[in-house]
JSON list of C-alpha atoms in Angstrom, two decimals:
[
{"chain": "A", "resi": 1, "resn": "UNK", "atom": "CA", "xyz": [-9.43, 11.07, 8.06]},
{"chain": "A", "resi": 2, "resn": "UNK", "atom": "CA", "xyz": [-6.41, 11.50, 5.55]},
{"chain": "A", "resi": 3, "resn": "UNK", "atom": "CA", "xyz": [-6.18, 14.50, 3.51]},
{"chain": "A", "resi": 4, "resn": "UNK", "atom": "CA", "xyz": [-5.15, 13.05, -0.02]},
{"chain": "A", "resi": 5, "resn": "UNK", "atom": "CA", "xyz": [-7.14, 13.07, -2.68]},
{"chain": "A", "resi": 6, "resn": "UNK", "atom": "CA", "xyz": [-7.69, 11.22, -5.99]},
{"chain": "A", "resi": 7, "resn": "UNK", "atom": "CA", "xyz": [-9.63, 12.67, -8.94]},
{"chain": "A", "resi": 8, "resn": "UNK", "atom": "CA", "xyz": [-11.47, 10.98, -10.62]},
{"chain": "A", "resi": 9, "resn": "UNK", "atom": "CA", "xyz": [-12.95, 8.21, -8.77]},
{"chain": "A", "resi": 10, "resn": "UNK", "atom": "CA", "xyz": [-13.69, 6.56, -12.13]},
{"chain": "A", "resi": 11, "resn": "UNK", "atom": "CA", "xyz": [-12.84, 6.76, -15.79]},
{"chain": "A", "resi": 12, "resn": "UNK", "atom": "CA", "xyz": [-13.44, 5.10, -19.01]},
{"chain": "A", "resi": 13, "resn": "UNK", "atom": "CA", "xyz": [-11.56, 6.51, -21.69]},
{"chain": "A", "resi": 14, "resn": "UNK", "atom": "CA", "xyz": [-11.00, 5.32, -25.41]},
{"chain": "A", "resi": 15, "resn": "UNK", "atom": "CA", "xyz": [-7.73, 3.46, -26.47]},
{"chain": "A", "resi": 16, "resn": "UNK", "atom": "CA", "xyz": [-5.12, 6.15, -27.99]},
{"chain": "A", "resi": 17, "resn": "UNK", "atom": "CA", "xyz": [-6.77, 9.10, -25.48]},
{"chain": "A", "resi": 18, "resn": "UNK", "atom": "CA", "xyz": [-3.61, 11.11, -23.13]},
{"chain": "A", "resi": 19, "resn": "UNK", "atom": "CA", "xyz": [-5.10, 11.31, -19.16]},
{"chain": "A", "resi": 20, "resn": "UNK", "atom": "CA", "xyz": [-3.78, 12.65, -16.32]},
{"chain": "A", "resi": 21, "resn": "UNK", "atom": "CA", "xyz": [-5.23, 10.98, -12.71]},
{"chain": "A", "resi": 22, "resn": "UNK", "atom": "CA", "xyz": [-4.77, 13.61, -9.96]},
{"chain": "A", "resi": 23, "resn": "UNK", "atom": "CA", "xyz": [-3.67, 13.57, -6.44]},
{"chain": "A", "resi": 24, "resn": "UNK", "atom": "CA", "xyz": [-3.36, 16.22, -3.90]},
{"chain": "A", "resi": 25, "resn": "UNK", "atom": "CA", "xyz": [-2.47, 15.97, -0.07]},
{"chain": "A", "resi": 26, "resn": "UNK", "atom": "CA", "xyz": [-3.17, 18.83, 2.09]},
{"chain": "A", "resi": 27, "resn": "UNK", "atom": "CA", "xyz": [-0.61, 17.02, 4.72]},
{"chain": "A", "resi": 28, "resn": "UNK", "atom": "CA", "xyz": [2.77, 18.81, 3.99]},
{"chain": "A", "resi": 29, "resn": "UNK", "atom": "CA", "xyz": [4.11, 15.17, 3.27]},
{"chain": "A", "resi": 30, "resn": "UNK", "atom": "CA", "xyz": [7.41, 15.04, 1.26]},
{"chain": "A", "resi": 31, "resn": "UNK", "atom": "CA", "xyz": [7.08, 11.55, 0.23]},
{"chain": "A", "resi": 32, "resn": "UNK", "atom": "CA", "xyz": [4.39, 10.69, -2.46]},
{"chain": "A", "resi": 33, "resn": "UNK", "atom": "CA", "xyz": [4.01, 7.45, -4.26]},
{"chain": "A", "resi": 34, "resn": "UNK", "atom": "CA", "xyz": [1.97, 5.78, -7.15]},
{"chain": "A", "resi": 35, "resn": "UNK", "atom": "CA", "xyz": [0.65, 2.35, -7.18]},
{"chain": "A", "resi": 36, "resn": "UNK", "atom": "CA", "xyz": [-1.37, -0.14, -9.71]},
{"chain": "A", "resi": 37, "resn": "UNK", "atom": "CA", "xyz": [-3.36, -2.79, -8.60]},
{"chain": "A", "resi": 38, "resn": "UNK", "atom": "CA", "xyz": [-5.49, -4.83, -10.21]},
{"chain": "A", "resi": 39, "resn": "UNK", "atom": "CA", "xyz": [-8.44, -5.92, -8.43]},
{"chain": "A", "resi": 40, "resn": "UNK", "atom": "CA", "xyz": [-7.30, -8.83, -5.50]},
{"chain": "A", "resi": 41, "resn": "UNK", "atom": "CA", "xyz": [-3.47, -8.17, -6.55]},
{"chain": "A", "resi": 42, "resn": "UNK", "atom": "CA", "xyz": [-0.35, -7.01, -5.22]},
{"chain": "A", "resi": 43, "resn": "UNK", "atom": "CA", "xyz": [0.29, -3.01, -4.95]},
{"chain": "A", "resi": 44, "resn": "UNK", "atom": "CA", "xyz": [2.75, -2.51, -7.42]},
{"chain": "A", "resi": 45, "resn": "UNK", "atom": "CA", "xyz": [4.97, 0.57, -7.17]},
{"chain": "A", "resi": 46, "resn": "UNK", "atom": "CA", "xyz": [5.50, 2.75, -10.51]},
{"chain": "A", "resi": 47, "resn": "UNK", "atom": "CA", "xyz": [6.87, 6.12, -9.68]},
{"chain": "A", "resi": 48, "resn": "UNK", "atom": "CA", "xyz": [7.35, 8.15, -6.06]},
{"chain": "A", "resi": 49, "resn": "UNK", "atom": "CA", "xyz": [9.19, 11.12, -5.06]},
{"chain": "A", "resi": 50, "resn": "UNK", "atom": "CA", "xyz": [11.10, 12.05, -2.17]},
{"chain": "A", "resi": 51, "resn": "UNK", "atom": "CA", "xyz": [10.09, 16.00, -2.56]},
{"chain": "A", "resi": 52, "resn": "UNK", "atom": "CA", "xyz": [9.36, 18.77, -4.88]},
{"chain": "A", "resi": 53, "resn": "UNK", "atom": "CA", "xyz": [11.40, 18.58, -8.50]},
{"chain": "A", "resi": 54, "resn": "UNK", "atom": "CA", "xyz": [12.10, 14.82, -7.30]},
{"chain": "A", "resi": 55, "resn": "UNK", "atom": "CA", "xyz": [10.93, 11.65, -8.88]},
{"chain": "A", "resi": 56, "resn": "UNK", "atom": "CA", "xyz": [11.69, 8.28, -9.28]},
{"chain": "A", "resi": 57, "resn": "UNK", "atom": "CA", "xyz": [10.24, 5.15, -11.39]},
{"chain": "A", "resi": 58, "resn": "UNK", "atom": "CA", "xyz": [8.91, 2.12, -9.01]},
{"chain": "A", "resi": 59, "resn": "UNK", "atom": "CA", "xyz": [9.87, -1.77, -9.25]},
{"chain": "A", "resi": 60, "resn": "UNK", "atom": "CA", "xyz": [6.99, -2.07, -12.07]},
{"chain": "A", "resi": 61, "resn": "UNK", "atom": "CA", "xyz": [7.54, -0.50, -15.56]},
{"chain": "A", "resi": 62, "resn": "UNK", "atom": "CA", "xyz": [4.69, 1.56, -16.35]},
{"chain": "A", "resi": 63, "resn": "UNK", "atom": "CA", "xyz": [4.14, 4.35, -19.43]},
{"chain": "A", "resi": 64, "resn": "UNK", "atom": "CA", "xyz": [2.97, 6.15, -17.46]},
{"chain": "A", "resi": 65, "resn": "UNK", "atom": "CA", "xyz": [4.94, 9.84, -15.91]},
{"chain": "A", "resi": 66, "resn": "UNK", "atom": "CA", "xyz": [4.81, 11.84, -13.45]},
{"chain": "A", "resi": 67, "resn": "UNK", "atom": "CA", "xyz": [6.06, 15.58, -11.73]},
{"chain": "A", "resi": 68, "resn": "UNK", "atom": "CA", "xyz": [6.03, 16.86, -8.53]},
{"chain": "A", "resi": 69, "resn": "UNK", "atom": "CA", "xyz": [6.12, 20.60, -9.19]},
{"chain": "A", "resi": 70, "resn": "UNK", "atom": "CA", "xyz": [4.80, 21.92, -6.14]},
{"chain": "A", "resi": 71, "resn": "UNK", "atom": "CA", "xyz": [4.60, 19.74, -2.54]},
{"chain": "A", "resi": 72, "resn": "UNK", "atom": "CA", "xyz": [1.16, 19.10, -2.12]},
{"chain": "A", "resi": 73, "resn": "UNK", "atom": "CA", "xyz": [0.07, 17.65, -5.98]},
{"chain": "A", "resi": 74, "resn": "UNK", "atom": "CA", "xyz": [1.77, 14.64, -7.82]},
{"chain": "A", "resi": 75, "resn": "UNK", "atom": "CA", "xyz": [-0.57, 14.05, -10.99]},
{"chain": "A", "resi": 76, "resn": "UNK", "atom": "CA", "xyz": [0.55, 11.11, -13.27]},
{"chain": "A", "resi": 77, "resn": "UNK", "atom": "CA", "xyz": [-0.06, 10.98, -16.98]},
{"chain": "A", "resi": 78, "resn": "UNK", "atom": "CA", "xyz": [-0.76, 8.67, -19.55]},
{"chain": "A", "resi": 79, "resn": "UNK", "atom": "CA", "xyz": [0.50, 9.97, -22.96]},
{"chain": "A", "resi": 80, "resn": "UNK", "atom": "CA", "xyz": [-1.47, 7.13, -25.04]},
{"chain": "A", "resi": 81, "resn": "UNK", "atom": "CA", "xyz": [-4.02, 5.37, -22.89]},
{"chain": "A", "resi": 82, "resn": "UNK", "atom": "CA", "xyz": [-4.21, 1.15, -24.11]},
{"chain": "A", "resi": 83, "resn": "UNK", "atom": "CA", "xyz": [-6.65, -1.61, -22.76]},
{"chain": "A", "resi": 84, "resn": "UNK", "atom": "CA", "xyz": [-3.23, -2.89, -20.80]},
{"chain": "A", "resi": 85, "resn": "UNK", "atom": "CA", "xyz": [-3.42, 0.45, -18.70]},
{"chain": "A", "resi": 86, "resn": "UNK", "atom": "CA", "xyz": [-6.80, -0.53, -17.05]},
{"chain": "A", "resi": 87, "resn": "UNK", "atom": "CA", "xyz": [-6.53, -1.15, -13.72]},
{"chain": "A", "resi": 88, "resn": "UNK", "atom": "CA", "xyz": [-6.72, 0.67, -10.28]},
{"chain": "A", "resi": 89, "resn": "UNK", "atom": "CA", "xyz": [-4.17, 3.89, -9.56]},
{"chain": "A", "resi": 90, "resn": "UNK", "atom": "CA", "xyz": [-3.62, 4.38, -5.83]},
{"chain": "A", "resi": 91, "resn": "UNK", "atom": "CA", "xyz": [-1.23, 7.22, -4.69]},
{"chain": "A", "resi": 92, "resn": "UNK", "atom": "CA", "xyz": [-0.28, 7.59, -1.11]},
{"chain": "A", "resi": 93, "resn": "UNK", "atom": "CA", "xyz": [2.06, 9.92, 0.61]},
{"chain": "A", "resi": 94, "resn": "UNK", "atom": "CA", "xyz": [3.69, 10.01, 4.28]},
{"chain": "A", "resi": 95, "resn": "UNK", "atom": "CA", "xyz": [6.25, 12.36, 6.06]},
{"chain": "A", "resi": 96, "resn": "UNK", "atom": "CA", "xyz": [10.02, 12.67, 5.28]},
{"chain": "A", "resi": 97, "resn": "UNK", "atom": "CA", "xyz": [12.14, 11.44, 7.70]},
{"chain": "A", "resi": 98, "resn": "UNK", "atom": "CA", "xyz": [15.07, 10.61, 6.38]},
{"chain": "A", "resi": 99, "resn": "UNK", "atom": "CA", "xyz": [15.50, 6.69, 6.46]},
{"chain": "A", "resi": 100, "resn": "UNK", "atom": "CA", "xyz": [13.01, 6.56, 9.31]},
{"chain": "A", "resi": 101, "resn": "UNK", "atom": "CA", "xyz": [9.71, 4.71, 7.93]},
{"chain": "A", "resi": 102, "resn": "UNK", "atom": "CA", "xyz": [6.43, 6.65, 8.65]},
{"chain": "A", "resi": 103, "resn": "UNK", "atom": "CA", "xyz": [2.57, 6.05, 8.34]},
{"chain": "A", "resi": 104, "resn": "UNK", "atom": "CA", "xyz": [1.46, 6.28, 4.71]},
{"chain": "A", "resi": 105, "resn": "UNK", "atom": "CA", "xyz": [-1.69, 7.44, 3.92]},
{"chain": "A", "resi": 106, "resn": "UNK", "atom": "CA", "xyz": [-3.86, 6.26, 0.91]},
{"chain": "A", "resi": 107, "resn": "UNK", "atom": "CA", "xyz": [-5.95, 8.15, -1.54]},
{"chain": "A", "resi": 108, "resn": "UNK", "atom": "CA", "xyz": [-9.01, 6.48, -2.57]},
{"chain": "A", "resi": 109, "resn": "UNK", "atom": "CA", "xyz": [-8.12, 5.53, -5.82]},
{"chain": "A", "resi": 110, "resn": "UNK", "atom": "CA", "xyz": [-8.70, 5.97, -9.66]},
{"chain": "A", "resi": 111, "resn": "UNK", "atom": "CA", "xyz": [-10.36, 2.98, -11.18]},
{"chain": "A", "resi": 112, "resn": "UNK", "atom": "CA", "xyz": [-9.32, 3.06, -14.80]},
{"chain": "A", "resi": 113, "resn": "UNK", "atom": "CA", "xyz": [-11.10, 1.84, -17.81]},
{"chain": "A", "resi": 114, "resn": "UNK", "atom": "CA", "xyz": [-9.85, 1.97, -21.45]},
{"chain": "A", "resi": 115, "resn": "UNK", "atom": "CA", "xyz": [-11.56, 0.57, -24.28]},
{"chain": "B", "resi": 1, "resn": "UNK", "atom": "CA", "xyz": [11.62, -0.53, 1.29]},
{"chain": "B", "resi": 2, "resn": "UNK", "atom": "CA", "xyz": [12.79, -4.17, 1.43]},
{"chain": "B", "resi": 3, "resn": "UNK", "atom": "CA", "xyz": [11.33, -6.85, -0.34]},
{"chain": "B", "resi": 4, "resn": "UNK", "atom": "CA", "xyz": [9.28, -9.45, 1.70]},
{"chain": "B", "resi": 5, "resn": "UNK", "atom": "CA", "xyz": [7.20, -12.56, 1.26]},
{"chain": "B", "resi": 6, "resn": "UNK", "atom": "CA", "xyz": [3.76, -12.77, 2.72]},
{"chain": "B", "resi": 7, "resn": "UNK", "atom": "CA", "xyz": [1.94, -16.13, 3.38]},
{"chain": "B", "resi": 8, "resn": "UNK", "atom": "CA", "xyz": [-0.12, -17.01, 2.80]},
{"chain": "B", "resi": 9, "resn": "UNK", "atom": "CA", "xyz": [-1.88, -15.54, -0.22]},
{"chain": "B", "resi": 10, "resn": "UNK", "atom": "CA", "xyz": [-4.93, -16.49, 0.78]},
{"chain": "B", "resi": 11, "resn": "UNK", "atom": "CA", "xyz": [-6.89, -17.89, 3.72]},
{"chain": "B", "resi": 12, "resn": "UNK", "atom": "CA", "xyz": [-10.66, -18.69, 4.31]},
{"chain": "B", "resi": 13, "resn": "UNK", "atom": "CA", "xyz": [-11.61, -18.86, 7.51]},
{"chain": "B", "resi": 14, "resn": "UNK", "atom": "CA", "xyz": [-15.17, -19.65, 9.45]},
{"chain": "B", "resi": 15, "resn": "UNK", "atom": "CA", "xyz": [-16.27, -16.96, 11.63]},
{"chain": "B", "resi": 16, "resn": "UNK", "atom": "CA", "xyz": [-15.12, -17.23, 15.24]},
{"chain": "B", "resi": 17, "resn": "UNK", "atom": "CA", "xyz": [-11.87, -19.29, 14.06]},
{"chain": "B", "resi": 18, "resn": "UNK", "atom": "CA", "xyz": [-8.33, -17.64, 14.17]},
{"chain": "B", "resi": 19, "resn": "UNK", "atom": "CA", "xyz": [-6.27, -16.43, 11.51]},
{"chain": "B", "resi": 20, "resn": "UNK", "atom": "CA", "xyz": [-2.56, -16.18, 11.39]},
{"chain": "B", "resi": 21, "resn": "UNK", "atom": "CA", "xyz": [-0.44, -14.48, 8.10]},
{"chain": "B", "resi": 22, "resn": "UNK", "atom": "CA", "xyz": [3.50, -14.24, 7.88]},
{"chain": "B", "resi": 23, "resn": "UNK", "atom": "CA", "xyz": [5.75, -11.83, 5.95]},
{"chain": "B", "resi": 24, "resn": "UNK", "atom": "CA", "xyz": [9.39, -12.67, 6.23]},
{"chain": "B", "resi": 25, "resn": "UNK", "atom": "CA", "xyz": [12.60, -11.28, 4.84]},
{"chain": "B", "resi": 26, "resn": "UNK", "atom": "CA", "xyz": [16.24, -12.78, 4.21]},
{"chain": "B", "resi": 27, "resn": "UNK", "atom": "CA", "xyz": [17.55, -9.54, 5.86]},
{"chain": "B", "resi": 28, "resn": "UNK", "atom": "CA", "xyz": [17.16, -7.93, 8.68]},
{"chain": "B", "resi": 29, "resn": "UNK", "atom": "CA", "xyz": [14.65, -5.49, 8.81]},
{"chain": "B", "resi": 30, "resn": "UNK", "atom": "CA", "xyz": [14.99, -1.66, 10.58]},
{"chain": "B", "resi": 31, "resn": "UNK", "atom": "CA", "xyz": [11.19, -2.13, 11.25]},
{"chain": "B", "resi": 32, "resn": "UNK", "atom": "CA", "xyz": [7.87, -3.27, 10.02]},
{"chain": "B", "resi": 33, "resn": "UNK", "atom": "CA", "xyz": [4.47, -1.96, 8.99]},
{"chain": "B", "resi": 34, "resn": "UNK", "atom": "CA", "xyz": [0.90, -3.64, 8.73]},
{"chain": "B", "resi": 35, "resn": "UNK", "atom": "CA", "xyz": [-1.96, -2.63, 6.53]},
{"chain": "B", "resi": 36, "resn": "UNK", "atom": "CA", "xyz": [-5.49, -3.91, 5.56]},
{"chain": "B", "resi": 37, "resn": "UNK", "atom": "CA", "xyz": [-7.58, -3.21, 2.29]},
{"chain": "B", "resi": 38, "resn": "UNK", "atom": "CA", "xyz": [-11.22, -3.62, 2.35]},
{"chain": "B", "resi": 39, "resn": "UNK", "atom": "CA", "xyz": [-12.71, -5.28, -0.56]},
{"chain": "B", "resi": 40, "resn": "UNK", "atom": "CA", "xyz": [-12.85, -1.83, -2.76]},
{"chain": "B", "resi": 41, "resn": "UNK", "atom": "CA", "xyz": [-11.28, 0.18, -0.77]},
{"chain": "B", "resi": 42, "resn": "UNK", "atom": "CA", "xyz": [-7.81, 1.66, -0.10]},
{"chain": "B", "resi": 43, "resn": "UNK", "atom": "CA", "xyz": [-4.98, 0.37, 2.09]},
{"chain": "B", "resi": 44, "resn": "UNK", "atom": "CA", "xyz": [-5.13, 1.66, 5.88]},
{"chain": "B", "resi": 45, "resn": "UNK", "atom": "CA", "xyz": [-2.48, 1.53, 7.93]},
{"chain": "B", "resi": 46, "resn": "UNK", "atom": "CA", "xyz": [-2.94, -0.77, 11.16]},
{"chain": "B", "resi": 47, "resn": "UNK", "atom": "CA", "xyz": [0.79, -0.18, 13.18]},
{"chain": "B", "resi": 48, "resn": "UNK", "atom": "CA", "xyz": [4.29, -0.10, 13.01]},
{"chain": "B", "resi": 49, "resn": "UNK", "atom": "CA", "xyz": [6.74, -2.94, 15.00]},
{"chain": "B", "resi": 50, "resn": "UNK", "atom": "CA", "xyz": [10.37, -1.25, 15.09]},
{"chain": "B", "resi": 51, "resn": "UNK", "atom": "CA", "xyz": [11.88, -3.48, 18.19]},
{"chain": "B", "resi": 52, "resn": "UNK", "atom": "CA", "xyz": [13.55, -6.77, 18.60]},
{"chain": "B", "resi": 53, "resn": "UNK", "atom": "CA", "xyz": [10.63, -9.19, 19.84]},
{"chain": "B", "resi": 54, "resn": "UNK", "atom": "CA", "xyz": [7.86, -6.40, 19.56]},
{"chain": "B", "resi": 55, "resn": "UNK", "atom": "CA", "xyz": [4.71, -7.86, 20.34]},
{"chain": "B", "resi": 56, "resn": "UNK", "atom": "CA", "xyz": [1.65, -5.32, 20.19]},
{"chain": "B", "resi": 57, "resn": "UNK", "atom": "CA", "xyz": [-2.06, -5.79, 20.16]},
{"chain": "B", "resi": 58, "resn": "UNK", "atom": "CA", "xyz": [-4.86, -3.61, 18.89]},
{"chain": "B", "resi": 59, "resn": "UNK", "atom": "CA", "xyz": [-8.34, -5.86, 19.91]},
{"chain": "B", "resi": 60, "resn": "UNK", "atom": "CA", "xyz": [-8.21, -8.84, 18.88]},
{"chain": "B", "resi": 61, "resn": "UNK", "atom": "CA", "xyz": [-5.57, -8.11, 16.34]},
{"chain": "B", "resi": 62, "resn": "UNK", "atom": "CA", "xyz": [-2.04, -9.38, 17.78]},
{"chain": "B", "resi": 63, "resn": "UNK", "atom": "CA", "xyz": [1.45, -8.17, 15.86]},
{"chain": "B", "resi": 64, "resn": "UNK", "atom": "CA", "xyz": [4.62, -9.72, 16.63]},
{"chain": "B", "resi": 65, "resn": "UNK", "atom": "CA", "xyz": [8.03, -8.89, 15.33]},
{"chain": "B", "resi": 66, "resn": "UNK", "atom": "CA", "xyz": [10.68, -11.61, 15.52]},
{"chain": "B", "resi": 67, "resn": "UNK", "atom": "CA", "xyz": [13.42, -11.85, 17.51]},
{"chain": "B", "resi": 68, "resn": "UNK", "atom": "CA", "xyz": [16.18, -11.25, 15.08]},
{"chain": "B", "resi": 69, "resn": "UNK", "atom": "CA", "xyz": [14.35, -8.61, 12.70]},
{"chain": "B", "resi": 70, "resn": "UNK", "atom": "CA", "xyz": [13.37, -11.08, 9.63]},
{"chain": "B", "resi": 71, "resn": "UNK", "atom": "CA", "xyz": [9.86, -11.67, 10.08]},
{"chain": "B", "resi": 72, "resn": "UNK", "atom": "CA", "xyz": [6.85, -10.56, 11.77]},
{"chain": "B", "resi": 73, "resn": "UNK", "atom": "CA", "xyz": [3.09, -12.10, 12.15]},
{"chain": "B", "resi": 74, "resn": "UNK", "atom": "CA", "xyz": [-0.43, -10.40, 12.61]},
{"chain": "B", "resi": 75, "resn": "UNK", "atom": "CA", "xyz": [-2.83, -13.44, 14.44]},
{"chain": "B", "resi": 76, "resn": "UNK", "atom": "CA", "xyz": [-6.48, -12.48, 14.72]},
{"chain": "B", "resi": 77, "resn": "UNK", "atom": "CA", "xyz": [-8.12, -14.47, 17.56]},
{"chain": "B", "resi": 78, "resn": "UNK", "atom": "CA", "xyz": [-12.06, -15.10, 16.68]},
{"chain": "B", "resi": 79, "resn": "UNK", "atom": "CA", "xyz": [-12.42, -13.77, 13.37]},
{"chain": "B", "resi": 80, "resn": "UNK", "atom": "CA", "xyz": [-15.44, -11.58, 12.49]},
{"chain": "B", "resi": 81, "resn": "UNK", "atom": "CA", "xyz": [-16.97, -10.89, 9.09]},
{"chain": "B", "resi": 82, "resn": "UNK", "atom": "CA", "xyz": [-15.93, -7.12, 10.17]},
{"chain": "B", "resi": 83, "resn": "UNK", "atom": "CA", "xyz": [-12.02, -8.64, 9.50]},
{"chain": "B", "resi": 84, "resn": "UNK", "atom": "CA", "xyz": [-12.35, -9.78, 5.67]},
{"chain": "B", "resi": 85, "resn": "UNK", "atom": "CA", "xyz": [-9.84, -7.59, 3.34]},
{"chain": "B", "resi": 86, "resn": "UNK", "atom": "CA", "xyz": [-5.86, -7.92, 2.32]},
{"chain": "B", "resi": 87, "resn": "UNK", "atom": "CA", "xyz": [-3.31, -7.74, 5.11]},
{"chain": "B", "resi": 88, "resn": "UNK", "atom": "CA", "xyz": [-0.15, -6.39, 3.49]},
{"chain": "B", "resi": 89, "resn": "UNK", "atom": "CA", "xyz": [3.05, -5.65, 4.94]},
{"chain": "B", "resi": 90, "resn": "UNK", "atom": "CA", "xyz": [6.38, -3.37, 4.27]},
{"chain": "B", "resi": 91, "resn": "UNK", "atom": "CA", "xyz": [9.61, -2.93, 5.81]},
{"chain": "B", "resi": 92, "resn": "UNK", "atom": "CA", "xyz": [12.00, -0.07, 6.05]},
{"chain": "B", "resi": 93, "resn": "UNK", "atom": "CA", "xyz": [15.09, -0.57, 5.43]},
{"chain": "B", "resi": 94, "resn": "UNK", "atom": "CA", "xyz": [18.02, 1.10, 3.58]},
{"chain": "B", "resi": 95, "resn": "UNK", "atom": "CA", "xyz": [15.94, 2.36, 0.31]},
{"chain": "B", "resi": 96, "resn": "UNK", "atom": "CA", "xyz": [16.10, 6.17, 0.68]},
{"chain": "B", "resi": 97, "resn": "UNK", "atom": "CA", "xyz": [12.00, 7.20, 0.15]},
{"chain": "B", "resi": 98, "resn": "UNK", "atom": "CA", "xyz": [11.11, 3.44, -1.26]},
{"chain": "B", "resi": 99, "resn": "UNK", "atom": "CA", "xyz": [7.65, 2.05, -0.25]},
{"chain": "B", "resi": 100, "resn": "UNK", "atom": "CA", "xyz": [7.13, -1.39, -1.56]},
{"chain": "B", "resi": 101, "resn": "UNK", "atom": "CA", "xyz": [4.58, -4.18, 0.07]},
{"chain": "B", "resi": 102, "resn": "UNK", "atom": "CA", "xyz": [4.84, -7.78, 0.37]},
{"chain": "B", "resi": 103, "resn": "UNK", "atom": "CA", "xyz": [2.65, -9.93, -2.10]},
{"chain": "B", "resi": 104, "resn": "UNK", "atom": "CA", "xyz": [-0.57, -9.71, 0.57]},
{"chain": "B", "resi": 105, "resn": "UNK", "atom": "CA", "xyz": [-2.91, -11.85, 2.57]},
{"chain": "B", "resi": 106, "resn": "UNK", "atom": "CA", "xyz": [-6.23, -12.35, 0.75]},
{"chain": "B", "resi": 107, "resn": "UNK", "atom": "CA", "xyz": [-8.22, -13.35, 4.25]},
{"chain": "B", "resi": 108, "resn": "UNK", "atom": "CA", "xyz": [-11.89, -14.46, 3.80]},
{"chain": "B", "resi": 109, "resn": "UNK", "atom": "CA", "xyz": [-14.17, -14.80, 6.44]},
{"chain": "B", "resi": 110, "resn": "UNK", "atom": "CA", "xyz": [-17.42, -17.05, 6.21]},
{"chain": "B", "resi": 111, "resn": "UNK", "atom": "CA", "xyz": [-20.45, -15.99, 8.54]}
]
């Protein structure tokens, strides 16, 4: 079983409100990513990072931002939370190996709700 | 990662029947990766093809990488209801940390 974790599971939050989803991996992986998805859709990419202090925006604009302050937590934030922000946040992570591609592993996923 | 196209977006299927989806790329690819979402759930990685030709088989799943590095197939012989999810694929490539997935295989499976 993957050890990456998404908190919370699920969240409904009023239009105008500031979140942050979390997501820790106990792995050691350098490489973390965020994706949206809305439900039967494509996983679009919004941010990742190659390592700590690193971070990058995906091929989908979001409003969303992100840090990567210490190896094992990349939490992303939503300053001003609108009804266009709900959908489902999945972050994954995987080893750094250069240009090498490796297994990614998925967290299980924020569904988010604003009204 | 590179960009590839996945076909096709969706397929429904009757149990015991096979099912067959493509992702393809107008480059070559360094390798490829499979992986299936459960309705609800969260993408799980299935394998990784990184040679020429690459055929591998898990079950009844079958992967095959082609011959010149632009495409690659997953064909599941006698679907089960077990099987129903999105099959999405990435490549590696050139893209320093980059993780992006083809569009996805919606795959149905009627008992």
């Amino acid at each position: 079983e993957a050890d990456i974790y998404q908190t919370p599971r699920y969240l409904v939050i009023g239009t105008g409100k500031k979140i942050t989803l979390e997501c820790s991996q106990t792995m050691g992986h350098d490489k973390m990513y965020w994706y949206q998805q809305d439900p039967g859709m494509e996983l679009h990419l919004i941010h990742y990072s190659y390592g700590v202090n690193s971070t990058e925006k995906g091929d989908l604009s979001s409003e969303s931002t992100v840090s990567r302050i210490r190896t094992e937590h990349f939490p992303l934030t939503l300053e001003s939370a609108r009804p266009s922000h709900t959908s489902q946040y999945l972050c994954a992570s995987r080893k750094g190996q250069g240009l090498k591609n490796t297994e990614a592993f998925f967290g299980q996923g924020t569904r988010l709700t604003v009204v | 990662g590179q960009q590839v196209m996945q076909i096709p977006q969706y397929q429904h299927v009757q149990e015991g029947e096979d099912f067959t989806t493509y992702c393809n790329s107008s480059t070559t690819l360094s390798n490829i990766q499979w992986y299936k979402q459960r309705p609800g759930g969260h993408p799980v990685f299935l394998i990784q093809l990184v040679k020429s030709g690459e055929v591998k088989k898990q079950k009844r799943l079958t992967f095959q990488f082609g011959e010149a590095k632009k495409n690659s197939s997953l064909h599941i012989t006698a679907t089960q209801t077990t099987d129903v999810g999105t099959y999405f694929c990435t490549a590696g490539g050139t893209s320093y940390g980059k993780l992006t997935f083809g569009q996805g295989t919606i795959l149905t499976v009627h008992p």
